[in-house]
Amino acid sequence: VPATDDGKLVICGDTHGQLADFLWVLKQNGEPSPNTGYLLNGDIADRGENACEIIIIALMYKILYPDMVSINRGNHENIEMNRRSPDHGGGF
């Protein structure tokens, strides 16, 4: 969480592999920085084609700003969900 009064926390959830949407959120709110924290609320790995790209970007920011980026695990970042077929709510 940003320590300054003018800092902000961006909460972003359920990107579902939609890279364009995730990049839009970053553009609208600014990249993570000492004044801009991000809470990624899971379900990165679902439905969309670009889940791997989103998690790579998120982990890159986590390395750069470890105190400013938090990544929660959603139900699709779970081995049991990924073993299911897409017809039964699973998939990656």
Coordinates of N, CA and C in Angstrom, one line a residue:
V1 N 0.9 -1.2 0.0 CA 0.0 0.0 0.0 C 0.9 1.2 0.0
P2 N 0.6 2.2 -0.8 CA 1.4 3.4 -0.9 C 1.5 4.1 0.5
A3 N 2.7 4.5 0.8 CA 2.9 5.1 2.1 C 2.6 6.6 2.1
T4 N 2.5 7.2 1.0 CA 2.3 8.7 0.9 C 0.8 9.0 0.8
D5 N 0.4 10.2 1.2 CA -1.0 10.7 1.2 C -1.5 10.8 -0.2
D6 N -0.6 11.0 -1.2 CA -1.0 11.2 -2.6 C -0.9 9.9 -3.4
G7 N -0.6 8.8 -2.7 CA -0.5 7.5 -3.4 C -1.8 6.9 -3.6
K8 N -1.9 5.8 -4.4 CA -3.1 5.1 -4.7 C -2.9 3.6 -4.8
L9 N -3.9 2.9 -4.5 CA -3.9 1.4 -4.6 C -4.9 1.1 -5.7
V10 N -4.5 0.4 -6.8 CA -5.3 0.0 -7.9 C -5.7 -1.5 -7.6
I11 N -6.9 -1.8 -7.6 CA -7.4 -3.2 -7.4 C -7.9 -3.7 -8.8
C12 N -7.2 -4.8 -9.2 CA -7.5 -5.3 -10.6 C -7.8 -6.8 -10.4
G13 N -9.0 -7.2 -10.8 CA -9.3 -8.6 -10.7 C -9.9 -9.3 -11.9
D14 N -9.8 -10.6 -12.0 CA -10.4 -11.4 -13.0 C -10.0 -10.9 -14.4
T15 N -8.8 -10.8 -14.7 CA -8.4 -10.4 -16.1 C -8.6 -11.5 -17.1
H16 N -8.7 -12.8 -16.6 CA -9.1 -13.9 -17.5 C -8.3 -13.9 -18.8
G17 N -7.0 -13.6 -18.7 CA -6.1 -13.7 -19.9 C -6.4 -12.6 -21.0
Q18 N -7.1 -11.6 -20.6 CA -7.4 -10.5 -21.6 C -6.3 -9.4 -21.5
L19 N -5.2 -9.6 -22.2 CA -4.0 -8.7 -22.1 C -4.4 -7.3 -22.4
A20 N -5.2 -7.0 -23.5 CA -5.6 -5.7 -23.8 C -6.2 -5.0 -22.6
D21 N -7.1 -5.7 -21.9 CA -7.8 -5.1 -20.8 C -6.8 -4.8 -19.7
F22 N -5.9 -5.7 -19.4 CA -4.9 -5.5 -18.4 C -4.0 -4.3 -18.7
L23 N -3.5 -4.2 -20.0 CA -2.7 -3.1 -20.4 C -3.5 -1.7 -20.3
W24 N -4.8 -1.8 -20.5 CA -5.6 -0.6 -20.4 C -5.6 -0.1 -19.0
V25 N -5.8 -1.1 -18.0 CA -5.8 -0.7 -16.6 C -4.5 -0.1 -16.2
L26 N -3.3 -0.6 -16.7 CA -2.0 0.0 -16.4 C -1.9 1.4 -17.0
K27 N -2.4 1.6 -18.2 CA -2.4 2.9 -18.9 C -3.2 3.9 -18.1
Q28 N -4.4 3.5 -17.7 CA -5.3 4.4 -17.1 C -4.8 4.8 -15.7
N29 N -4.2 3.9 -15.0 CA -3.8 4.1 -13.6 C -2.3 4.3 -13.3
G30 N -1.5 4.2 -14.4 CA -0.1 4.3 -14.2 C 0.5 2.9 -13.8
E31 N 1.7 2.7 -14.1 CA 2.4 1.5 -13.8 C 2.7 1.5 -12.3
P32 N 2.9 0.3 -11.7 CA 3.2 0.2 -10.3 C 4.5 1.1 -10.0
S33 N 4.5 1.7 -8.9 CA 5.6 2.6 -8.5 C 5.6 2.8 -7.0
P34 N 6.5 3.6 -6.5 CA 6.5 3.9 -5.1 C 5.2 4.6 -4.6
N35 N 4.5 5.2 -5.6 CA 3.2 5.9 -5.2 C 2.0 5.2 -5.7
T36 N 2.1 4.1 -6.5 CA 1.0 3.4 -7.1 C 1.2 1.9 -6.8
G37 N 0.3 1.4 -5.9 CA 0.3 0.0 -5.6 C -0.7 -0.7 -6.4
Y38 N -0.5 -2.0 -6.6 CA -1.5 -2.8 -7.3 C -1.8 -4.1 -6.5
L39 N -3.1 -4.4 -6.4 CA -3.6 -5.7 -5.9 C -4.2 -6.4 -7.0
L40 N -3.6 -7.5 -7.5 CA -4.2 -8.3 -8.6 C -4.9 -9.4 -7.9
N41 N -6.2 -9.4 -8.1 CA -7.1 -10.3 -7.4 C -7.4 -11.6 -8.1
G42 N -6.4 -12.3 -8.6 CA -6.6 -13.6 -9.1 C -7.4 -13.7 -10.4
D43 N -7.6 -15.0 -10.8 CA -8.2 -15.4 -12.1 C -7.5 -14.7 -13.3
I44 N -6.2 -14.7 -13.2 CA -5.4 -14.3 -14.4 C -5.4 -15.4 -15.4
A45 N -5.4 -16.6 -15.0 CA -5.3 -17.8 -16.0 C -6.6 -18.4 -16.3
D46 N -7.4 -17.7 -17.1 CA -8.7 -18.3 -17.5 C -9.2 -17.7 -18.8
R47 N -9.7 -18.5 -19.6 CA -10.4 -18.2 -20.9 C -9.6 -17.5 -21.9
G48 N -9.0 -16.3 -21.6 CA -8.3 -15.6 -22.6 C -7.0 -16.2 -23.1
E49 N -6.5 -15.7 -24.2 CA -5.3 -16.3 -24.8 C -4.0 -15.8 -24.1
N50 N -4.0 -14.8 -23.3 CA -2.7 -14.2 -22.9 C -2.5 -14.2 -21.4
A51 N -2.9 -15.3 -20.8 CA -2.7 -15.4 -19.3 C -1.3 -15.4 -19.0
C52 N -0.5 -16.1 -19.8 CA 1.0 -16.2 -19.5 C 1.6 -14.8 -19.6
E53 N 1.3 -14.1 -20.5 CA 1.8 -12.7 -20.7 C 1.5 -11.8 -19.5
I54 N 0.2 -12.0 -19.0 CA -0.2 -11.1 -17.9 C 0.6 -11.5 -16.6
I55 N 0.7 -12.8 -16.4 CA 1.4 -13.2 -15.2 C 2.9 -12.8 -15.3
I56 N 3.5 -12.9 -16.4 CA 4.9 -12.5 -16.6 C 5.0 -11.0 -16.3
I57 N 4.1 -10.1 -16.8 CA 4.1 -8.7 -16.5 C 3.9 -8.5 -15.0
A58 N 3.0 -9.1 -14.4 CA 2.7 -9.0 -13.0 C 3.9 -9.4 -12.2
L59 N 4.5 -10.5 -12.5 CA 5.7 -10.9 -11.7 C 6.9 -10.0 -11.9
M60 N 7.0 -9.4 -13.1 CA 8.1 -8.4 -13.4 C 7.9 -7.2 -12.4
Y61 N 6.6 -6.7 -12.4 CA 6.4 -5.6 -11.5 C 6.6 -6.0 -10.0
K62 N 6.2 -7.2 -9.7 CA 6.4 -7.7 -8.3 C 7.9 -7.7 -7.9
I63 N 8.8 -8.1 -8.9 CA 10.2 -8.0 -8.7 C 10.7 -6.6 -8.5
L64 N 10.2 -5.7 -9.4 CA 10.6 -4.3 -9.3 C 10.1 -3.5 -8.1
Y65 N 8.9 -3.8 -7.7 CA 8.3 -3.1 -6.6 C 7.6 -4.1 -5.6
P66 N 8.4 -4.9 -4.9 CA 7.9 -6.0 -4.1 C 6.9 -5.6 -3.1
D67 N 7.0 -4.4 -2.6 CA 6.0 -3.9 -1.5 C 4.8 -3.3 -2.1
M68 N 4.8 -3.0 -3.5 CA 3.7 -2.3 -4.1 C 2.8 -3.2 -5.0
V69 N 3.2 -4.4 -5.2 CA 2.4 -5.3 -6.0 C 2.1 -6.6 -5.2
S70 N 0.8 -6.9 -5.1 CA 0.4 -8.2 -4.4 C -0.5 -8.9 -5.4
I71 N -0.3 -10.2 -5.4 CA -1.0 -11.1 -6.4 C -1.7 -12.2 -5.6
N72 N -3.0 -12.1 -5.6 CA -3.8 -13.2 -4.9 C -4.1 -14.3 -5.9
R73 N -4.2 -15.5 -5.4 CA -4.5 -16.6 -6.2 C -6.0 -16.7 -6.4
G74 N -6.5 -16.8 -7.6 CA -7.9 -17.1 -7.8 C -8.2 -18.5 -8.0
N75 N -9.4 -18.9 -8.2 CA -9.8 -20.3 -8.4 C -9.2 -20.9 -9.7
H76 N -8.8 -20.1 -10.6 CA -8.2 -20.7 -11.9 C -6.7 -20.8 -11.8
E77 N -6.1 -20.3 -10.7 CA -4.7 -20.6 -10.4 C -4.6 -21.8 -9.4
N78 N -5.3 -22.8 -9.7 CA -5.4 -24.0 -8.9 C -5.3 -25.2 -9.7
I79 N -4.5 -26.2 -9.3 CA -4.3 -27.4 -10.1 C -5.6 -28.1 -10.4
E80 N -6.5 -28.2 -9.5 CA -7.8 -28.9 -9.7 C -8.6 -28.2 -10.8
M81 N -8.6 -26.9 -10.8 CA -9.4 -26.2 -11.9 C -8.8 -26.4 -13.2
N82 N -7.4 -26.5 -13.3 CA -6.8 -26.6 -14.6 C -6.8 -28.0 -15.1
R83 N -7.1 -29.0 -14.3 CA -7.3 -30.4 -14.7 C -8.6 -30.6 -15.4
R84 N -9.6 -29.7 -15.1 CA -10.9 -29.9 -15.6 C -10.9 -29.4 -17.1
S85 N -11.8 -29.9 -17.9 CA -12.0 -29.5 -19.2 C -12.7 -28.1 -19.2
P86 N -12.5 -27.3 -20.3 CA -13.1 -26.0 -20.4 C -14.7 -26.2 -20.3
D87 N -15.2 -27.3 -20.7 CA -16.7 -27.5 -20.7 C -17.1 -27.6 -19.2
H88 N -16.3 -27.9 -18.3 CA -16.6 -28.1 -16.9 C -16.0 -27.0 -16.0
G89 N -15.7 -25.8 -16.6 CA -15.3 -24.7 -15.9 C -13.8 -24.6 -15.6
G90 N -13.0 -25.5 -16.2 CA -11.6 -25.5 -16.0 C -10.8 -24.9 -17.2
G91 N -9.6 -25.2 -17.2 CA -8.7 -24.8 -18.4 C -7.8 -23.7 -18.0
F92 N -6.8 -23.6 -18.8 CA -5.8 -22.6 -18.7 C -5.4 -22.1 -20.0

